[in-house]
Short mmCIF file of C-alpha atoms and ligand atoms in Angstrom, two decimals:
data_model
loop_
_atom_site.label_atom_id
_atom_site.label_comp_id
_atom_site.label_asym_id
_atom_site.label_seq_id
_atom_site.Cartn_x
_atom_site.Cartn_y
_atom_site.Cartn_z
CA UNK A 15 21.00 15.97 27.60
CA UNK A 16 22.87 17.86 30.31
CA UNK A 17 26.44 17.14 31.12
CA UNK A 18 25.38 15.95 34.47
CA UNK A 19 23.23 13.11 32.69
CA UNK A 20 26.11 11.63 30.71
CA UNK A 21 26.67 8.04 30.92
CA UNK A 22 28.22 5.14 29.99
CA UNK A 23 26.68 4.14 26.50
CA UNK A 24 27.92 7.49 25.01
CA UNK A 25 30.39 7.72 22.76
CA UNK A 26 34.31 9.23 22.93
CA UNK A 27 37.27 10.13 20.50
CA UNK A 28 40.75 9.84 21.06
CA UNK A 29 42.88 12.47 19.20
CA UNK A 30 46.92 11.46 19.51
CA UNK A 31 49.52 13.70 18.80
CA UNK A 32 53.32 12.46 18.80
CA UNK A 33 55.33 9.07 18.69
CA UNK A 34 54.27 5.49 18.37
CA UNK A 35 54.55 5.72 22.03
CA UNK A 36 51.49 7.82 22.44
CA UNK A 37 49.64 6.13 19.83
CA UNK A 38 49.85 2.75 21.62
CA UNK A 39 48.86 4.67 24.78
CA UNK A 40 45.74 5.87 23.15
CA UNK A 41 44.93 2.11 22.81
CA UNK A 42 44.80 1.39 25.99
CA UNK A 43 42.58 4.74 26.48
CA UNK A 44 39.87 3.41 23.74
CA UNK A 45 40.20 -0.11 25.86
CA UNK A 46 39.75 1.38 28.87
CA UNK A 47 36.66 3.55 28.02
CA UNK A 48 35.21 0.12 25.35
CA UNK A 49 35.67 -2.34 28.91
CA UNK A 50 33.13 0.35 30.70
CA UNK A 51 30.93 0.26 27.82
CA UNK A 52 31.80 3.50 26.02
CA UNK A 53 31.03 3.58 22.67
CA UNK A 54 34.49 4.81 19.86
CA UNK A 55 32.41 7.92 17.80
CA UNK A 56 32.92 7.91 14.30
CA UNK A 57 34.71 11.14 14.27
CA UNK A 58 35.93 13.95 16.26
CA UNK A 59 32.45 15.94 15.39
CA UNK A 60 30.37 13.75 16.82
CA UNK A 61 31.44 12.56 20.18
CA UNK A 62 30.81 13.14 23.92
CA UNK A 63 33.93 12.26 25.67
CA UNK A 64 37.15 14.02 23.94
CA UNK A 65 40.54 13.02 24.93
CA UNK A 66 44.18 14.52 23.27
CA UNK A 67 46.29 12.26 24.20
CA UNK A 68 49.80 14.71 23.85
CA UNK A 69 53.17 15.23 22.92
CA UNK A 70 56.01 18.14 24.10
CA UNK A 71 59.20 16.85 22.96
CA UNK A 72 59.28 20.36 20.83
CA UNK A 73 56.86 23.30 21.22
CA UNK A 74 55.14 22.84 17.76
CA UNK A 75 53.69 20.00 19.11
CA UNK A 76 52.38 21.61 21.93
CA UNK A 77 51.54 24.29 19.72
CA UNK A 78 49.08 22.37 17.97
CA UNK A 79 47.45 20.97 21.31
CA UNK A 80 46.65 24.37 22.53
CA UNK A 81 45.77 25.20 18.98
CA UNK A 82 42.78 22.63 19.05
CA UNK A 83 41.47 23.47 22.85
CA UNK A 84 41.38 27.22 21.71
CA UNK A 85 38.83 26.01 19.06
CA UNK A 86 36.85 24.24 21.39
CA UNK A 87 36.16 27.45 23.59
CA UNK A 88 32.50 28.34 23.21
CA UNK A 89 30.71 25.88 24.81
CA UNK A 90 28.37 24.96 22.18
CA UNK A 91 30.97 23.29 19.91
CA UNK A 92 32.52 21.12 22.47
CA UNK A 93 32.10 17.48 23.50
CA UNK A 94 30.34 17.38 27.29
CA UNK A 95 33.77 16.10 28.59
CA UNK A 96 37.35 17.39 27.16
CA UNK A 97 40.16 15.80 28.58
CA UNK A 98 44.11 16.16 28.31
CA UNK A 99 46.77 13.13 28.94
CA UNK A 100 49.52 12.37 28.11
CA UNK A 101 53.15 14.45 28.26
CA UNK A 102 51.29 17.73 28.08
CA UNK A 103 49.71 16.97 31.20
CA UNK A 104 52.36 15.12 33.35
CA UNK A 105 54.00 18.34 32.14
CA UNK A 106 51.03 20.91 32.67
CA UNK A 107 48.72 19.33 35.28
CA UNK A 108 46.35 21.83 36.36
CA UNK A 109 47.87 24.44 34.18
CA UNK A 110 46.36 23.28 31.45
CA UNK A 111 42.90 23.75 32.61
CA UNK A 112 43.85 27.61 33.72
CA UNK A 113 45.05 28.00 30.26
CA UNK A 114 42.25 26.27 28.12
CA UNK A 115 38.79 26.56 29.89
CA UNK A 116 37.35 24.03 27.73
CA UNK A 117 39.24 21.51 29.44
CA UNK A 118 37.12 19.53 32.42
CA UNK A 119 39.50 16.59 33.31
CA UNK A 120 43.41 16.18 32.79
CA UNK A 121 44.84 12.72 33.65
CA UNK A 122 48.31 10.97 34.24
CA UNK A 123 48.67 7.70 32.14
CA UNK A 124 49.29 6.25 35.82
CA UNK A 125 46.12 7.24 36.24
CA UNK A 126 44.29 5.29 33.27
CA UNK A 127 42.71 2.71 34.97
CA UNK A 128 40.11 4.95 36.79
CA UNK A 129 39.20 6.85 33.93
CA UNK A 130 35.73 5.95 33.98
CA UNK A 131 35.12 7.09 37.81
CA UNK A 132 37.46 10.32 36.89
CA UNK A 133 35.28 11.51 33.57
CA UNK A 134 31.70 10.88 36.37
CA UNK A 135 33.79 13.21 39.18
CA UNK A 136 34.72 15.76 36.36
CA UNK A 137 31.58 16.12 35.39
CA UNK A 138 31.32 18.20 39.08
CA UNK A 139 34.07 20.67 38.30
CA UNK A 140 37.44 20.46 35.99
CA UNK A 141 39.80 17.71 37.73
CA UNK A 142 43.15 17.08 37.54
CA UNK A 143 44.70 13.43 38.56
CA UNK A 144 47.90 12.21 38.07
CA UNK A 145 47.78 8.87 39.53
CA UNK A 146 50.77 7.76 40.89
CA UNK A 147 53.67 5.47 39.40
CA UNK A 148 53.88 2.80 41.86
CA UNK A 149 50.70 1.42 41.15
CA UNK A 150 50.38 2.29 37.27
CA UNK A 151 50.45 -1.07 35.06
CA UNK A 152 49.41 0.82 31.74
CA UNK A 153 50.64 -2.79 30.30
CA UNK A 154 48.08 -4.39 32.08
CA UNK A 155 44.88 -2.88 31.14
CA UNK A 156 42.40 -3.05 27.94
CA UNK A 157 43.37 -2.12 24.99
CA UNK A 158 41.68 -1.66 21.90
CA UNK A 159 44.29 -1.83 18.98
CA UNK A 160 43.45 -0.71 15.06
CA UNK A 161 43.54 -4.30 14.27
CA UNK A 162 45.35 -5.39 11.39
CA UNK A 163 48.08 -7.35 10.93
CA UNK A 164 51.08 -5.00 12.94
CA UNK A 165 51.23 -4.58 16.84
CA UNK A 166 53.10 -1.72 19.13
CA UNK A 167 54.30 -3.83 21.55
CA UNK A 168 56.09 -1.68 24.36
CA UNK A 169 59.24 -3.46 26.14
CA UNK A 170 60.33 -0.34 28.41
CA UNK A 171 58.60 3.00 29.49
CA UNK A 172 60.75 5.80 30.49
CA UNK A 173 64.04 6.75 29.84
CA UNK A 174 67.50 6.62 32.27
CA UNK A 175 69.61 9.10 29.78
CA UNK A 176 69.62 12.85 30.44
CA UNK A 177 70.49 14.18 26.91
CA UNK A 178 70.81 17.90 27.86
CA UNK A 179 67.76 19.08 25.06
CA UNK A 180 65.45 16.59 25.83
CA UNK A 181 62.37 16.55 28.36
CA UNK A 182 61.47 12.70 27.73
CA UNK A 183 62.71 11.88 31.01
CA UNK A 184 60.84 14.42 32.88
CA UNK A 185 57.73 13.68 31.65
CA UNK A 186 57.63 9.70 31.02
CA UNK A 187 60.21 9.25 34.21
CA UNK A 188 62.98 6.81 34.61
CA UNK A 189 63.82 3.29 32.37
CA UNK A 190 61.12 0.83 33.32
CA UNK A 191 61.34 -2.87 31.73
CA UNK A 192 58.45 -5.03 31.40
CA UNK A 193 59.48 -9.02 32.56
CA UNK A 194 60.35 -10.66 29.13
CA UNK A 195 57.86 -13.40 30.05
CA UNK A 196 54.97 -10.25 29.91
CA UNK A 197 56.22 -9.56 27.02
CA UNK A 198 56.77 -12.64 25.61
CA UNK A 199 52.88 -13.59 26.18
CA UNK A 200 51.41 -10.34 24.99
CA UNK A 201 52.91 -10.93 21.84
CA UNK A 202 51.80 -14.25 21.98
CA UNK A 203 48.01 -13.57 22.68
CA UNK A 204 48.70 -11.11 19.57
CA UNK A 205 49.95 -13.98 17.09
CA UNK A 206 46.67 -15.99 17.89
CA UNK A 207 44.95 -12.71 16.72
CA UNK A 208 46.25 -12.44 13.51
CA UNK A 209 49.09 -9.93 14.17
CA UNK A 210 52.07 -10.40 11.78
CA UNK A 211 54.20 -8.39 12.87
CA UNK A 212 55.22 -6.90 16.45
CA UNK A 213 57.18 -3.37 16.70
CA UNK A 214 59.40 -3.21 19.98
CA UNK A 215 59.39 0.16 21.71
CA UNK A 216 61.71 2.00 24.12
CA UNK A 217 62.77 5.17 24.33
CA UNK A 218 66.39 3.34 24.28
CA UNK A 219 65.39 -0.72 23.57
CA UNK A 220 69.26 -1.13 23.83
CA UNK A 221 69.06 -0.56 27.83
CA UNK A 222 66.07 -2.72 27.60
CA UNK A 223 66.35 -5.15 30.98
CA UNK A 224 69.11 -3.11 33.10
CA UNK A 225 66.36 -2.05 35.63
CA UNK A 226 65.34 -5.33 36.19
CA UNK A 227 68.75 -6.52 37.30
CA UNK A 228 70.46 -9.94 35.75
CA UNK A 229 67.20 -9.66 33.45
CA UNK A 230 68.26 -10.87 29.96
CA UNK A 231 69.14 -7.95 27.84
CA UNK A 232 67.40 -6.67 24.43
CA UNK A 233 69.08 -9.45 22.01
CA UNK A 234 67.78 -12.07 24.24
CA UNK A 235 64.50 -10.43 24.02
CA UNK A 236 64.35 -9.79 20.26
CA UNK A 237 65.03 -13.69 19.77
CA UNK A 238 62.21 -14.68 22.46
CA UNK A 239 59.68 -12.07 20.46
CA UNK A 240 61.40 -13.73 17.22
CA UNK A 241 60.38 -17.00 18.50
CA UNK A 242 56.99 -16.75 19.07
CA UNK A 243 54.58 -19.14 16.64
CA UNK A 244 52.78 -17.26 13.92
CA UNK A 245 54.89 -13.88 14.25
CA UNK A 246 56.74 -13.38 10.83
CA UNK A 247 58.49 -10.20 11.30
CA UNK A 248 59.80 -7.92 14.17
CA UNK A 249 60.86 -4.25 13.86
CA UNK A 250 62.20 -2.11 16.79
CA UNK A 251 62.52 1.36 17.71
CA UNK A 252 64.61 3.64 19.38
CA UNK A 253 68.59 2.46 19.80
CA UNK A 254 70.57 4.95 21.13
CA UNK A 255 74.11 4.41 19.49
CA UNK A 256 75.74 3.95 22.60
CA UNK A 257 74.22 1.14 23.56
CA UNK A 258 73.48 -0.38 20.35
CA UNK A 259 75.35 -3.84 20.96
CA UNK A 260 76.94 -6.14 18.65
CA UNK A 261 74.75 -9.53 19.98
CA UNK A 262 72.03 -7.17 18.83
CA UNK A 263 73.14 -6.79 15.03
CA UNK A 264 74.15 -10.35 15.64
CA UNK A 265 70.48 -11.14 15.64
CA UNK A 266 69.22 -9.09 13.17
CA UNK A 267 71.69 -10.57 10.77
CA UNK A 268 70.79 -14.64 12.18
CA UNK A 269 66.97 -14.80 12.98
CA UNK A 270 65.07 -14.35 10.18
CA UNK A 271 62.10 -12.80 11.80
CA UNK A 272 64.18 -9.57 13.09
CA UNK A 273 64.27 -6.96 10.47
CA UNK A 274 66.97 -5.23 8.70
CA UNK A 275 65.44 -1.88 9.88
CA UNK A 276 67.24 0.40 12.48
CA UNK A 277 66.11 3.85 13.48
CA UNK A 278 69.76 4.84 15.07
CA UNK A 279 69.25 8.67 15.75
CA UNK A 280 72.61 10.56 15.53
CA UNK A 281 71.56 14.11 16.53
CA UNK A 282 74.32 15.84 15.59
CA UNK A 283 77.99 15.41 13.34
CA UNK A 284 79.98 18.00 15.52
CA UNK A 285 81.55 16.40 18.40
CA UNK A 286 81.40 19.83 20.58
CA UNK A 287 77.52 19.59 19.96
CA UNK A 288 77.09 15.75 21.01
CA UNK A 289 79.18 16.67 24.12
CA UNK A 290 76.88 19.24 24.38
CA UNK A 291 74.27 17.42 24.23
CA UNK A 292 75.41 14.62 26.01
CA UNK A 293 74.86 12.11 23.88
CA UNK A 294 78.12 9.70 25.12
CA UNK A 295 79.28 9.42 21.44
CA UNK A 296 81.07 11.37 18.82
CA UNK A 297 81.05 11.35 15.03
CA UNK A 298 83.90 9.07 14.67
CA UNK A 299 82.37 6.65 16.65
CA UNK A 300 78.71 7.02 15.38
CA UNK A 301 80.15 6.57 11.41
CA UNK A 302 81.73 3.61 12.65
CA UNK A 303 79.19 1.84 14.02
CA UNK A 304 76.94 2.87 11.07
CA UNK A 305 79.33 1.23 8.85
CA UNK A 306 79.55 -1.99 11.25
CA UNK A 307 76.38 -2.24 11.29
CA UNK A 308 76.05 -2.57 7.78
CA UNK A 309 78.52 -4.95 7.44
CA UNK A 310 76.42 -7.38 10.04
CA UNK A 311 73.00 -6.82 8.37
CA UNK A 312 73.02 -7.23 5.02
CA UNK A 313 70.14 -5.10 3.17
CA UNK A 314 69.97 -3.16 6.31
CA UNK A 315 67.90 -0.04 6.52
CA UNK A 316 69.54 2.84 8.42
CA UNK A 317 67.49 6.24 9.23
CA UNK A 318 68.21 8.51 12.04
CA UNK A 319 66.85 11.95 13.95
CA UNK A 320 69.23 15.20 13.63
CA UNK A 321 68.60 18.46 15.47
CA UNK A 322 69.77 21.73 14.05
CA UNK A 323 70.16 24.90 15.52
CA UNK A 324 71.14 23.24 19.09
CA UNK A 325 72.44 26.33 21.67
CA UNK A 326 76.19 27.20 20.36
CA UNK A 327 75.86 25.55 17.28
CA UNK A 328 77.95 27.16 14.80
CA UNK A 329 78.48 27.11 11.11
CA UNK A 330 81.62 24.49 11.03
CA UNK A 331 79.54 22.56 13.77
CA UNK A 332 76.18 22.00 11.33
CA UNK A 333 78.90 21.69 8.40
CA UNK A 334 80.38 18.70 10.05
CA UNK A 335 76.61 17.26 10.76
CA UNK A 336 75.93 17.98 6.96
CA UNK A 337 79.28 16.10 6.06
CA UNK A 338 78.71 13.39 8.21
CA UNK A 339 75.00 13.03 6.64
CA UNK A 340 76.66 13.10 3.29
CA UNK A 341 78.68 10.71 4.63
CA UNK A 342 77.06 7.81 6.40
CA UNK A 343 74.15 8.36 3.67
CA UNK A 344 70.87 6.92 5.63
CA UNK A 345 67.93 5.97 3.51
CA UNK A 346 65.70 8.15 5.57
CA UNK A 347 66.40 10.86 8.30
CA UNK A 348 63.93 12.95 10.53
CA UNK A 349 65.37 16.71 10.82
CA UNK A 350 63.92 18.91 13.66
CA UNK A 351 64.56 22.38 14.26
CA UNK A 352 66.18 22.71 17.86
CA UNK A 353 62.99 23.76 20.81
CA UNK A 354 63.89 24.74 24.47
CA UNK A 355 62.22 22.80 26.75
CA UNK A 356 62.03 24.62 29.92
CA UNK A 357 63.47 22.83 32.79
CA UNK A 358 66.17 21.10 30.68
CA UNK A 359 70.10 21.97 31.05
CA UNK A 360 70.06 23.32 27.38
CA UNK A 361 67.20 25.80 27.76
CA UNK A 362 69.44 28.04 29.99
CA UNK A 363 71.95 27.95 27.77
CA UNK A 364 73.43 31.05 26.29
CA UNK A 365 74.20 31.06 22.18
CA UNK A 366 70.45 30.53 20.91
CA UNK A 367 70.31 29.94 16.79
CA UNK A 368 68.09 32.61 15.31
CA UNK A 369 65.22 31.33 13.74
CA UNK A 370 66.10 31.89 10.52
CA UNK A 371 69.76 30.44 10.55
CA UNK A 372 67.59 27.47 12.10
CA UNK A 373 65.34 26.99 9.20
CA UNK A 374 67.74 27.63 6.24
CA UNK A 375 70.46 24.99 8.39
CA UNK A 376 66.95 22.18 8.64
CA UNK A 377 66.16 23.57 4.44
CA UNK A 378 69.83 22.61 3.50
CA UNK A 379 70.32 19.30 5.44
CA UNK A 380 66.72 18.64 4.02
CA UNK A 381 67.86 18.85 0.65
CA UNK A 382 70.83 16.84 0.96
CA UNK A 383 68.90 13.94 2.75
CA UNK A 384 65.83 14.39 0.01
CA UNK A 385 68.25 13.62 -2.55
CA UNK A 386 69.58 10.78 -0.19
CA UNK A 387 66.22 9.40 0.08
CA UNK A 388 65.37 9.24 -3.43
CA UNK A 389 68.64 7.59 -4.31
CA UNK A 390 67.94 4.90 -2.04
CA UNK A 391 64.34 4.36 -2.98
CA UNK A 392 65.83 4.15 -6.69
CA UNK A 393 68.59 1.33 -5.16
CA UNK A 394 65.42 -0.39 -4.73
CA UNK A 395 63.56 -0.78 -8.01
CA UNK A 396 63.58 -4.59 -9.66
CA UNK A 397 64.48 -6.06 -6.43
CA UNK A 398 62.14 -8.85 -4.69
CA UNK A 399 60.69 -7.41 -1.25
CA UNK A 400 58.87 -8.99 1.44
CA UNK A 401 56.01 -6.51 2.32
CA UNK A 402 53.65 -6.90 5.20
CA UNK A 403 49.93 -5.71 3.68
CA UNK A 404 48.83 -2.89 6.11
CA UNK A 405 45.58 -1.94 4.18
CA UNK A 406 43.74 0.53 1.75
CA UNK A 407 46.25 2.72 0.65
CA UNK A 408 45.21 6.89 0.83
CA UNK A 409 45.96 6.93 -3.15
CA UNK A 410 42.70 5.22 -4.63
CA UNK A 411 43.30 1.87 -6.06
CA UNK A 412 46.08 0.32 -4.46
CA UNK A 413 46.81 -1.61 -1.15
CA UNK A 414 49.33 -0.27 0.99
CA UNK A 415 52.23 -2.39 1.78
CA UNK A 416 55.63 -1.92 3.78
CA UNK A 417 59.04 -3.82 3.23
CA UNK A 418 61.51 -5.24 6.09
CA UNK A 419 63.05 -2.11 5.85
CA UNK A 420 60.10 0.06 6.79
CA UNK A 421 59.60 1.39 3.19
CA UNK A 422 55.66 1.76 2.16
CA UNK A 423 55.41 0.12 -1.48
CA UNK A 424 51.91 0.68 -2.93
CA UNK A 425 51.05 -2.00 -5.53
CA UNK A 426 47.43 -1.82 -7.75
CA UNK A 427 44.45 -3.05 -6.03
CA UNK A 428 43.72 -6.76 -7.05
CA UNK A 429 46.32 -7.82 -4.81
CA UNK A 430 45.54 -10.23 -1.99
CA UNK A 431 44.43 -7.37 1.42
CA UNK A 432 45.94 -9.33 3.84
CA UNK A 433 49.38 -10.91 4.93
CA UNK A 434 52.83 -11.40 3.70
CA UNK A 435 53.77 -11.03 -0.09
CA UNK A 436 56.62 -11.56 -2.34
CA UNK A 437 56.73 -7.47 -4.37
CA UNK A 438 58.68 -6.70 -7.30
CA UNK A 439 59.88 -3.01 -7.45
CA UNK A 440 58.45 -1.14 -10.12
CA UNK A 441 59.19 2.56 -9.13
CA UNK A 442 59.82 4.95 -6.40
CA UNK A 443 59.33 8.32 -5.37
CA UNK A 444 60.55 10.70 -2.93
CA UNK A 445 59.19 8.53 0.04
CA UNK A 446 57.60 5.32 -1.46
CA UNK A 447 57.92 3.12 -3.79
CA UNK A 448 55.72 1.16 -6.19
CA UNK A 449 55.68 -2.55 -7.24
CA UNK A 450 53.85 -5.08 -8.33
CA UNK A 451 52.87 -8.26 -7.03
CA UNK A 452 55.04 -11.54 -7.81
CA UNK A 453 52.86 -14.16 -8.98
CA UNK A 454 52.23 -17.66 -6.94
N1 SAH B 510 64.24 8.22 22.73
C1 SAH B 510 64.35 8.50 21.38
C2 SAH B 510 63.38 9.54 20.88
C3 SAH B 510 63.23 10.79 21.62
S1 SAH B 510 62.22 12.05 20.99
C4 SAH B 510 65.80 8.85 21.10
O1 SAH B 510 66.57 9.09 21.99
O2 SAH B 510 66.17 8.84 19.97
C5 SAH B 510 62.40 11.88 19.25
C6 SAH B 510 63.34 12.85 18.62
O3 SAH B 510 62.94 14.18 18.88
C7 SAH B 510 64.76 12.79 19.12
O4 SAH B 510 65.51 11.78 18.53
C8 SAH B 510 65.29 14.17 18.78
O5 SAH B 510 65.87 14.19 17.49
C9 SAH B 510 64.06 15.03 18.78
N2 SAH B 510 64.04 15.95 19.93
C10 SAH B 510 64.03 15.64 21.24
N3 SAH B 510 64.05 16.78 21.98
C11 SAH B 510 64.08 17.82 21.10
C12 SAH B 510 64.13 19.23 21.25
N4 SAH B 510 64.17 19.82 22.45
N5 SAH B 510 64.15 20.00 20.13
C13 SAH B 510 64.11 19.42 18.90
N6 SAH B 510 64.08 18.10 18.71
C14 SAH B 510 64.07 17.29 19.80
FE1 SF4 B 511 65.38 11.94 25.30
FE2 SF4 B 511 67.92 11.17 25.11
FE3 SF4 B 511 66.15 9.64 26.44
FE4 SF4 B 511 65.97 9.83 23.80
S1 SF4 B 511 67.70 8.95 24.95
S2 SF4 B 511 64.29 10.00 25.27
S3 SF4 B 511 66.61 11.92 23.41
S4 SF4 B 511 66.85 11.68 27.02
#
């Protein structure tokens, strides 16, 4: 078949790099393409329509993209259409079809809902569409989730900070809220599918609402998501610890639906650094609220982001973010190695880590979290947990499970696939733990 004769009973692949973000993005992509009769491939091998759906918060994950178009450069190992969206290309646009031949059509998520008319045009010669913002209602269109029992549920898009390292903004634009009523029904329409439980995501949840103007704000929110029939549990993700209200650890600690799971990324321990960066927080205040925080939520989960090797950062700076990780003690923490982004304030800066004080600072910090971890995962064992059953664990044999706090527990196949279950710890590891289930 030629690429002109392509049509609409063929059959694409969606391959997402990044956050939970761009995997919930991806399933409106696969709705999209399903609603105009597109068929999901089996695997990446075997499809006609490829789409990355991409990520450049730090340049290994770009990396990787332009890794995977390079492979797809002779022309008889590629799909008929190959298609970018996603940051890379609100970042890119035509660039990335200069750069990687392979690549006939790149597409702004504002752009999503004529996909189907875009991949016919492309066909013609490579295209490049951004849409346009105004009209965009990603929210709006078909989606085509994994299924199961657990449910992205976006409340914001966008974010209104400018931390100095960071090119969210750039790419995703400015805070946008969805009405809590849209919300409120989505999550709904979920329940009556069998969803369990609904994860919440913003770039900064705690700002969720101030766009919209005498909108109720996020703890409002999390007790109207809280509140809907059938939903047993809801997680969200990302507070920014400036914003992180008290009403909001309020209801996590009251409403038994709300988890006692918050991602609270810190960044940095030095207070010169968080200027830096301009967080709108320092150390003192960050350990304070971590220990407040605590103190509201019993059982409460904390885990965080650090970046090391930020512009200027010097050895008592990355000792104090060590200390204060030592410190504060989080039961998980994502550490990145510091990327420029061009076009943000920090990429022009002067004082750039060398790559190898970089990696030994992230292989220190590492180990002190690691051992972190695993203590907490040990704090664990013979307690009762309520895990949500997500499915066939990767290890044969056992069902894959996660707690309130976001921990995966893998108990021994025989126990019910579906739903929520009463686990006793039995073990842990570096990053799960196993248990067993609790009879009746
Ligand atoms: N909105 C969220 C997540 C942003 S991106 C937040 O503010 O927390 C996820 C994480 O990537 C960030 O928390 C940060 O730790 C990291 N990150 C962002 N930009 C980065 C950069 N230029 N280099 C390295 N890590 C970065
Ligand atoms: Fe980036 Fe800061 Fe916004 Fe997070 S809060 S997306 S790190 S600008």
């Amino acid at each position: 078949m030629s690429r002109q004769e392509l049509s609409n009973d063929n059959t694409f692949f969606v391959r997402t790099f990044g956050c939970q973000m761009n995997m919930h993005d991806s399933e409106h992509v696969a709705g999209v393409l399903t609603s105009a009769g597109y068929r999901r491939a089996a695997s990446i091998d075997d499809c006609d329509i490829l789409i990355f759906n991409t990520c450049c918060v730090r340049q290994s994950a770009e990396d990787r993209v332009w890794g995977n178009l390079a492979t797809l450069a002779s022309p008889d190992r590629r799909p008929r259409v190959v298609a970018v969206t996603g940051c890379m290309a609100q970042r890119h646009r035509e660039g990335i079809m200069t750069r990687a031949r392979a690549v006939d059509l790149v597409f702004g998520m504002d752009a999503l809902g004529r996909l189907p008319s875009l991949i016919a045009d492309c066909l013609s010669g490579p295209l490049c569409d951004m849409g346009d913002v105004a009209e965009a209602r990603i929210d709006c269109l078909p989606e085509m989730r994994e299924g199961g029992v657990r449910a992205w549920v976006p409340v914001s898009h966008g974010c209104d900070n400018d931390c100095t390292y960071c090119v969210v903004p750039s790419v995703r634009g400015l805070q946008r809220s969805r009405p809590a009523e849209e919300i409120v029904s989505e999550v709904a329409r979920l329940s009556l599918e069998g969803v369990l439980e609904v994860v919440l995501l913003g770039q900064n949840v705690n700002s969720y609402g101030r766009d919209l103007g005498g909108h109720l704000g996020f703890a409002g929110l999390l007790e109207k998501v809280a509140a809907v029939d059938g939903i047993s549990r809801v997680k969200f993700e990302t507070s920014h610890p400036r914003d992180l209200s008290e009403d909001v650890l309020e209801v996590m600690a009251s409403v038994p639906e709300v988890c006692e799971y918050l991602h609270l990324p810190v960044q940095s321990g030095s207070d010169r650094v968080l200027e830096r960066m301009n967080r709108g927080y320092g150390r003192d205040y960050y350990m304070e609220l971590a220990t407040r925080s605590r103190a509201t939520v019993p059982g409460l989960t904390l885990t965080t982001d650090v970046i090391v090797g930020f512009p200027g950062e010097t050895a008592d700076d990355f000792a104090d973010t060590v200390d204060l990780v030592r410190r504060v003690g989080f039961d998980a923490a994502y550490i990145f190695l510091y990327s420029a982004r061009e076009g943000t304030p920090a990429a022009e800066w002067a004082g750039d880590v060398p790559d190898p004080v970089k990696h030994q600072r992230h292989d220190e910090l590492a180990g002190v979290q690691d051992a972190a971890t695993a203590r907490s995962l040990a704090g664990l064992v013979s307690t009762l947990q309520q895990v949500l059953v997500e499915g066939e664990a990767k290890k044969g044999g056992m069902v894959r499970c996660r707690t309130r706090g976001n921990r995966v527990v893998l108990v021994p196949a025989g126990a019910p696939r579906r739903g929520v279950l009463d686990v006793t710890i039995t073990g842990s590891g570096r990053h799960a733990l196993r248990g067993e289930v609790v009879d009746g």
